[in-house]
PDB file of C-alpha atoms in Angstrom:
ATOM      1  CA  MET A1003     -29.486  -5.615  16.704  1.00  0.00           C
ATOM      2  CA  SER A1004     -26.274  -7.035  18.589  1.00  0.00           C
ATOM      3  CA  ASP A1005     -22.986  -4.966  18.096  1.00  0.00           C
ATOM      4  CA  PHE A1006     -21.468  -8.524  16.390  1.00  0.00           C
ATOM      5  CA  ALA A1007     -24.758  -8.642  13.979  1.00  0.00           C
ATOM      6  CA  MET A1008     -23.542  -4.168  13.187  1.00  0.00           C
ATOM      7  CA  THR A1009     -20.556  -5.737  12.017  1.00  0.00           C
ATOM      8  CA  ASP A1010     -21.491  -8.825   9.806  1.00  0.00           C
ATOM      9  CA  GLN A1011     -24.119  -6.830   7.993  1.00  0.00           C
ATOM     10  CA  PHE A1012     -21.916  -3.633   7.402  1.00  0.00           C
ATOM     11  CA  PHE A1013     -18.297  -5.082   7.049  1.00  0.00           C
ATOM     12  CA  PRO A1014     -18.806  -8.731   5.768  1.00  0.00           C
ATOM     13  CA  GLU A1015     -15.665  -9.055   4.689  1.00  0.00           C
ATOM     14  CA  HIS A1016     -13.445  -8.054   7.747  1.00  0.00           C
ATOM     15  CA  ASP A1017     -14.351  -7.293  11.332  1.00  0.00           C
ATOM     16  CA  ASP A1018     -13.975  -4.221  12.429  1.00  0.00           C
ATOM     17  CA  THR A1019     -13.667  -4.616  15.974  1.00  0.00           C
ATOM     18  CA  PRO A1020     -10.309  -3.629  17.436  1.00  0.00           C
ATOM     19  CA  PRO A1021      -7.658  -6.316  17.698  1.00  0.00           C
ATOM     20  CA  GLU A1022      -7.650  -5.821  21.634  1.00  0.00           C
ATOM     21  CA  ALA A1023     -11.227  -6.588  22.491  1.00  0.00           C
ATOM     22  CA  GLY A1024     -11.037  -9.997  20.790  1.00  0.00           C
ATOM     23  CA  PRO A1025     -10.734 -13.145  22.704  1.00  0.00           C
ATOM     24  CA  ALA A1026      -7.613 -14.239  20.147  1.00  0.00           C
ATOM     25  CA  SER A1027      -6.076 -11.016  21.814  1.00  0.00           C
ATOM     26  CA  SER A1028      -2.411 -11.649  24.241  1.00  0.00           C
ATOM     27  CA  ARG A1029      -4.155  -8.845  25.961  1.00  0.00           C
ATOM     28  CA  PHE A1030      -7.551 -10.190  26.527  1.00  0.00           C
ATOM     29  CA  ASP A1031      -6.283 -13.038  28.500  1.00  0.00           C
ATOM     30  CA  VAL A1032      -3.748 -10.925  30.711  1.00  0.00           C
ATOM     31  CA  PRO A1033      -4.075  -7.637  30.891  1.00  0.00           C
ATOM     32  CA  GLU A1034      -1.269  -5.171  31.089  1.00  0.00           C
ATOM     33  CA  PRO A1035      -0.700  -1.914  30.738  1.00  0.00           C
ATOM     34  CA  PRO A1036       0.090  -0.574  27.239  1.00  0.00           C
ATOM     35  CA  HIS A1037       3.947   0.016  26.589  1.00  0.00           C
ATOM     36  CA  PRO A1038       6.092   1.131  24.615  1.00  0.00           C
ATOM     37  CA  VAL A1039       7.803  -1.516  22.414  1.00  0.00           C
ATOM     38  CA  ASN A1040      11.763  -1.164  22.002  1.00  0.00           C
ATOM     39  CA  TRP A1041      12.143  -3.760  18.838  1.00  0.00           C
ATOM     40  CA  ASN A1042      15.792  -4.193  19.329  1.00  0.00           C
ATOM     41  CA  LEU A1043      15.621  -5.471  23.069  1.00  0.00           C
ATOM     42  CA  LEU A1044      12.470  -7.830  22.706  1.00  0.00           C
ATOM     43  CA  THR A1045      13.199 -11.750  23.542  1.00  0.00           C
ATOM     44  CA  ALA A1046      12.663 -13.817  20.545  1.00  0.00           C
ATOM     45  CA  ASN A1047       9.378 -15.015  22.440  1.00  0.00           C
ATOM     46  CA  ASP A1048       7.978 -11.054  22.983  1.00  0.00           C
ATOM     47  CA  LEU A1049       9.127 -10.010  19.433  1.00  0.00           C
ATOM     48  CA  GLU A1050       7.077 -12.519  17.835  1.00  0.00           C
ATOM     49  CA  ALA A1051       4.170 -11.969  20.591  1.00  0.00           C
ATOM     50  CA  GLU A1052       4.416  -7.927  19.536  1.00  0.00           C
ATOM     51  CA  LEU A1053       4.667  -9.011  15.474  1.00  0.00           C
ATOM     52  CA  LEU A1054       1.479 -10.586  15.937  1.00  0.00           C
ATOM     53  CA  GLU A1055      -0.481  -8.207  18.131  1.00  0.00           C
ATOM     54  CA  LEU A1056       1.116  -5.118  15.780  1.00  0.00           C
ATOM     55  CA  ASN A1057       0.213  -6.926  12.222  1.00  0.00           C
ATOM     56  CA  ARG A1058      -3.709  -7.319  13.586  1.00  0.00           C
ATOM     57  CA  TRP A1059      -3.643  -3.907  14.767  1.00  0.00           C
ATOM     58  CA  VAL A1060      -2.249  -2.706  11.165  1.00  0.00           C
ATOM     59  CA  ASP A1061      -4.660  -4.770   9.104  1.00  0.00           C
ATOM     60  CA  TRP A1062      -7.359  -3.054  11.812  1.00  0.00           C
ATOM     61  CA  LEU A1063      -6.347   0.217  11.220  1.00  0.00           C
ATOM     62  CA  ARG A1064      -6.143   0.081   7.197  1.00  0.00           C
ATOM     63  CA  HIS A1065      -9.427  -1.270   6.733  1.00  0.00           C
ATOM     64  CA  THR A1066     -10.880   1.244   9.415  1.00  0.00           C
ATOM     65  CA  TYR A1067      -9.643   4.137   8.008  1.00  0.00           C
ATOM     66  CA  GLY A1068      -9.406   2.898   4.327  1.00  0.00           C
ATOM     67  CA  LEU A1069      -5.898   4.014   4.388  1.00  0.00           C
ATOM     68  CA  PRO A1070      -4.018   3.175   0.722  1.00  0.00           C
ATOM     69  CA  ALA A1071      -0.768   1.344   0.207  1.00  0.00           C
ATOM     70  CA  SER A1072       0.596   4.687  -0.015  1.00  0.00           C
ATOM     71  CA  VAL A1073       0.379   5.200   3.476  1.00  0.00           C
ATOM     72  CA  VAL A1074       0.878   1.659   4.790  1.00  0.00           C
ATOM     73  CA  PRO A1075       1.822  -0.927   1.928  1.00  0.00           C
ATOM     74  CA  PRO A1076       1.655  -4.981   2.056  1.00  0.00           C
ATOM     75  CA  TYR A1077       5.140  -4.776   3.316  1.00  0.00           C
ATOM     76  CA  TRP A1078       5.258  -2.368   5.870  1.00  0.00           C
ATOM     77  CA  HIS A1079       6.635  -5.211   8.177  1.00  0.00           C
ATOM     78  CA  ARG A1080      10.507  -5.017   5.921  1.00  0.00           C
ATOM     79  CA  HIS A1081      10.978  -1.326   6.818  1.00  0.00           C
ATOM     80  CA  PRO A1082      12.084  -0.594  10.068  1.00  0.00           C
ATOM     81  CA  GLU A1083      10.854   3.340   9.838  1.00  0.00           C
ATOM     82  CA  LEU A1084       7.154   2.103   8.959  1.00  0.00           C
ATOM     83  CA  LEU A1085       7.341  -0.260  11.689  1.00  0.00           C
ATOM     84  CA  TRP A1086       8.512   1.681  14.243  1.00  0.00           C
ATOM     85  CA  GLU A1087       6.222   4.195  13.254  1.00  0.00           C
ATOM     86  CA  LEU A1088       3.403   2.083  13.543  1.00  0.00           C
ATOM     87  CA  SER A1089       4.433   0.479  16.960  1.00  0.00           C
ATOM     88  CA  ALA A1090       4.581   4.328  18.421  1.00  0.00           C
ATOM     89  CA  LEU A1091       1.198   4.956  16.649  1.00  0.00           C
ATOM     90  CA  HIS A1092      -0.240   1.676  18.107  1.00  0.00           C
ATOM     91  CA  LEU A1093       0.706   2.887  21.629  1.00  0.00           C
ATOM     92  CA  HIS A1094      -0.638   6.322  21.321  1.00  0.00           C
ATOM     93  CA  TRP A1095      -3.902   4.158  20.088  1.00  0.00           C
ATOM     94  CA  LEU A1096      -3.978   1.905  23.180  1.00  0.00           C
ATOM     95  CA  CYS A1097      -3.431   4.470  25.612  1.00  0.00           C
ATOM     96  CA  ALA A1098      -5.908   7.041  24.387  1.00  0.00           C
ATOM     97  CA  TYR A1099      -8.587   4.368  23.927  1.00  0.00           C
ATOM     98  CA  ASP A1100      -8.059   2.992  27.738  1.00  0.00           C
ATOM     99  CA  PRO A1101     -11.142   3.046  29.992  1.00  0.00           C
ATOM    100  CA  GLU A1102      -9.696   4.500  32.411  1.00  0.00           C
ATOM    101  CA  GLN A1103      -8.073   8.082  30.275  1.00  0.00           C
ATOM    102  CA  ASN A1104      -9.474  11.214  29.994  1.00  0.00           C
ATOM    103  CA  GLY A1105     -12.686  11.634  27.324  1.00  0.00           C
ATOM    104  CA  SER A1106     -10.710  14.172  24.807  1.00  0.00           C
ATOM    105  CA  ALA A1107      -7.699  11.333  24.490  1.00  0.00           C
ATOM    106  CA  PRO A1108      -9.257   9.842  21.285  1.00  0.00           C
ATOM    107  CA  LEU A1109      -9.454  13.392  19.381  1.00  0.00           C
ATOM    108  CA  GLY A1110      -5.693  13.874  20.750  1.00  0.00           C
ATOM    109  CA  TRP A1111      -4.777  10.556  19.153  1.00  0.00           C
ATOM    110  CA  HIS A1112      -6.978  11.215  15.560  1.00  0.00           C
ATOM    111  CA  ARG A1113      -4.594  14.647  15.496  1.00  0.00           C
ATOM    112  CA  ASP A1114      -1.591  12.863  15.686  1.00  0.00           C
ATOM    113  CA  PHE A1115      -2.572  10.111  13.532  1.00  0.00           C
ATOM    114  CA  ALA A1116      -3.048  13.001  10.809  1.00  0.00           C
ATOM    115  CA  ASP A1117       0.648  13.729  11.606  1.00  0.00           C
ATOM    116  CA  SER A1118       1.817  10.311  11.286  1.00  0.00           C
ATOM    117  CA  ARG A1119       0.179   9.485   8.067  1.00  0.00           C
ATOM    118  CA  ALA A1120       2.293  12.341   6.582  1.00  0.00           C
ATOM    119  CA  ARG A1121       5.204  10.845   8.100  1.00  0.00           C
ATOM    120  CA  LEU A1122       4.011   7.095   6.519  1.00  0.00           C
ATOM    121  CA  ARG A1123       3.439   8.865   3.231  1.00  0.00           C
ATOM    122  CA  ASP A1124       7.256  10.530   3.079  1.00  0.00           C
ATOM    123  CA  TRP A1125       8.798   7.452   4.263  1.00  0.00           C
ATOM    124  CA  VAL A1126       6.674   4.819   1.883  1.00  0.00           C
ATOM    125  CA  ALA A1127       7.684   7.345  -0.754  1.00  0.00           C
ATOM    126  CA  ALA A1128      11.325   7.127  -0.040  1.00  0.00           C
ATOM    127  CA  CYS A1129      11.723   3.713   0.808  1.00  0.00           C
ATOM    128  CA  GLY A1130      10.089   2.382  -2.459  1.00  0.00           C
ATOM    129  CA  THR A1131       7.885   0.308  -1.371  1.00  0.00           C
ATOM    130  CA  ARG A1132       4.397  -0.117  -3.318  1.00  0.00           C
ATOM    131  CA  LEU A1133       1.096  -2.289  -3.391  1.00  0.00           C
ATOM    132  CA  GLU A1134       2.586  -5.000  -5.750  1.00  0.00           C
ATOM    133  CA  ARG A1135       6.074  -4.186  -5.453  1.00  0.00           C
ATOM    134  CA  ASP A1136       8.587  -4.051  -2.867  1.00  0.00           C
ATOM    135  CA  ARG A1137      12.859  -3.039  -2.157  1.00  0.00           C
ATOM    136  CA  PRO A1138      14.377  -2.598   1.049  1.00  0.00           C
ATOM    137  CA  THR A1139      14.939   0.980   2.379  1.00  0.00           C
ATOM    138  CA  ARG A1140      18.278   2.548   0.067  1.00  0.00           C
ATOM    139  CA  GLN A1141      20.836   3.161   2.242  1.00  0.00           C
ATOM    140  CA  THR A1142      23.366   6.407   1.777  1.00  0.00           C
ATOM    141  CA  SER A1143      26.807   5.229   2.177  1.00  0.00           C
ATOM    142  CA  TRP A1144      29.078   7.793   4.087  1.00  0.00           C
ATOM    143  CA  PRO A1145      32.272   8.772   3.159  1.00  0.00           C
ATOM    144  CA  GLY A1146      35.162   6.154   3.862  1.00  0.00           C
ATOM    145  CA  GLU A1147      32.006   3.612   3.693  1.00  0.00           C
ATOM    146  CA  ASP A1148      31.700   1.071   1.161  1.00  0.00           C
ATOM    147  CA  PRO A1149      29.210   1.830  -1.258  1.00  0.00           C
ATOM    148  CA  ALA A1150      25.429   0.375  -0.842  1.00  0.00           C
ATOM    149  CA  GLN A1151      24.898  -2.622  -3.377  1.00  0.00           C
ATOM    150  CA  PRO A1152      22.224  -1.963  -5.892  1.00  0.00           C
ATOM    151  CA  ILE A1153      18.738  -2.885  -4.901  1.00  0.00           C
ATOM    152  CA  GLU A1154      16.210  -4.428  -7.348  1.00  0.00           C
ATOM    153  CA  ASP A1155      12.386  -4.320  -6.806  1.00  0.00           C
ATOM    154  CA  SER A1156      10.558  -7.865  -5.724  1.00  0.00           C
ATOM    155  CA  PRO A1157       7.262  -8.501  -6.880  1.00  0.00           C
ATOM    156  CA  ILE A1158       4.172  -8.595  -4.001  1.00  0.00           C
ATOM    157  CA  THR A1159       2.421 -12.144  -4.587  1.00  0.00           C
ATOM    158  CA  ASP A1160       1.357 -13.264  -1.364  1.00  0.00           C
ATOM    159  CA  ARG A1161       1.471 -10.980   1.629  1.00  0.00           C
ATOM    160  CA  ASP A1162       0.471 -12.895   4.564  1.00  0.00           C
ATOM    161  CA  GLU A1163       2.767 -15.990   3.095  1.00  0.00           C
ATOM    162  CA  ASP A1164       5.787 -13.508   3.474  1.00  0.00           C
ATOM    163  CA  PHE A1165       4.473 -11.710   6.972  1.00  0.00           C
ATOM    164  CA  VAL A1166       5.119 -15.288   8.624  1.00  0.00           C
ATOM    165  CA  ARG A1167       8.686 -16.176   6.531  1.00  0.00           C
ATOM    166  CA  PHE A1168       9.459 -12.657   7.918  1.00  0.00           C
ATOM    167  CA  VAL A1169       8.214 -13.563  11.867  1.00  0.00           C
ATOM    168  CA  ILE A1170      10.073 -16.489  11.643  1.00  0.00           C
ATOM    169  CA  ASP A1171      13.045 -15.599  10.041  1.00  0.00           C
ATOM    170  CA  MET A1172      13.358 -12.322  12.603  1.00  0.00           C
ATOM    171  CA  VAL A1173      12.226 -14.968  15.775  1.00  0.00           C
ATOM    172  CA  ASP A1174      14.869 -17.460  14.559  1.00  0.00           C
ATOM    173  CA  ALA A1175      17.486 -14.687  14.309  1.00  0.00           C
ATOM    174  CA  ARG A1176      16.944 -13.435  18.008  1.00  0.00           C
ATOM    175  CA  GLN A1177      16.503 -17.034  19.414  1.00  0.00           C
ATOM    176  CA  GLU A1178      20.321 -17.754  18.152  1.00  0.00           C
ATOM    177  CA  ALA A1179      21.469 -14.205  18.980  1.00  0.00           C
ATOM    178  CA  GLU A1180      20.109 -14.901  22.650  1.00  0.00           C
ATOM    179  CA  ASP A1181      21.253 -19.045  22.660  1.00  0.00           C
ATOM    180  CA  ALA A1182      24.633 -17.312  21.730  1.00  0.00           C
ATOM    181  CA  PHE A1183      24.822 -14.534  24.664  1.00  0.00           C
ATOM    182  CA  PHE A1184      23.730 -17.440  27.132  1.00  0.00           C
ATOM    183  CA  ALA A1185      26.386 -19.968  25.851  1.00  0.00           C
ATOM    184  CA  GLY A1186      28.742 -17.397  26.704  1.00  0.00           C
ATOM    185  CA  VAL A1187      27.434 -17.242  30.510  1.00  0.00           C
ATOM    186  CA  ASP A1188      29.707 -19.007  33.447  1.00  0.00           C
ATOM    187  CA  PRO A1189      27.108 -20.621  35.444  1.00  0.00           C
ATOM    188  CA  GLU A1190      28.776 -20.295  38.638  1.00  0.00           C
ATOM    189  CA  THR A1191      28.996 -16.354  38.799  1.00  0.00           C
ATOM    190  CA  GLY A1192      26.127 -15.328  36.247  1.00  0.00           C
ATOM    191  CA  GLU A1193      28.610 -13.296  34.137  1.00  0.00           C
ATOM    192  CA  VAL A1194      29.690 -13.088  30.395  1.00  0.00           C
TER     193      VAL A1194
END
């Protein structure tokens, strides 16, 4: 029986093959070494690619390990603290399962995954996102700052639709920032 048939037999509702192994993955077409992602510095195109790749991996992770919404909620992408943690965990996973890695690296990843799950639970509890509702992470106003605006919960009705809208909005905002920056560049000198 092929590996694919086993996947169909045991997980008919979800392919448990890691996202990086599939032909739809950008890493499949153009192999590159795993690299840390600084979400603040990505170009609009790189931001879109990294968000889509991370989303595929997080979906694989939550299904493979049966993670509850208290660890990985549907709107994890709307909470920077969850995005950064999951991104770091993804990088660690890529490195641990690299074919050139030491054979004990996966065990180290699982040990660190336990630590990461504890942090994710803390942040999910603090930010207030849940399976069926979400709200922006509350911010504490320091003395001298304007008080934080009240935060309302909103229902989660279609997670995938929200993720697509989120990616489009983030990429558009990043592209506008890039365009504004390059509009100020002197074409003769290349200086801003």
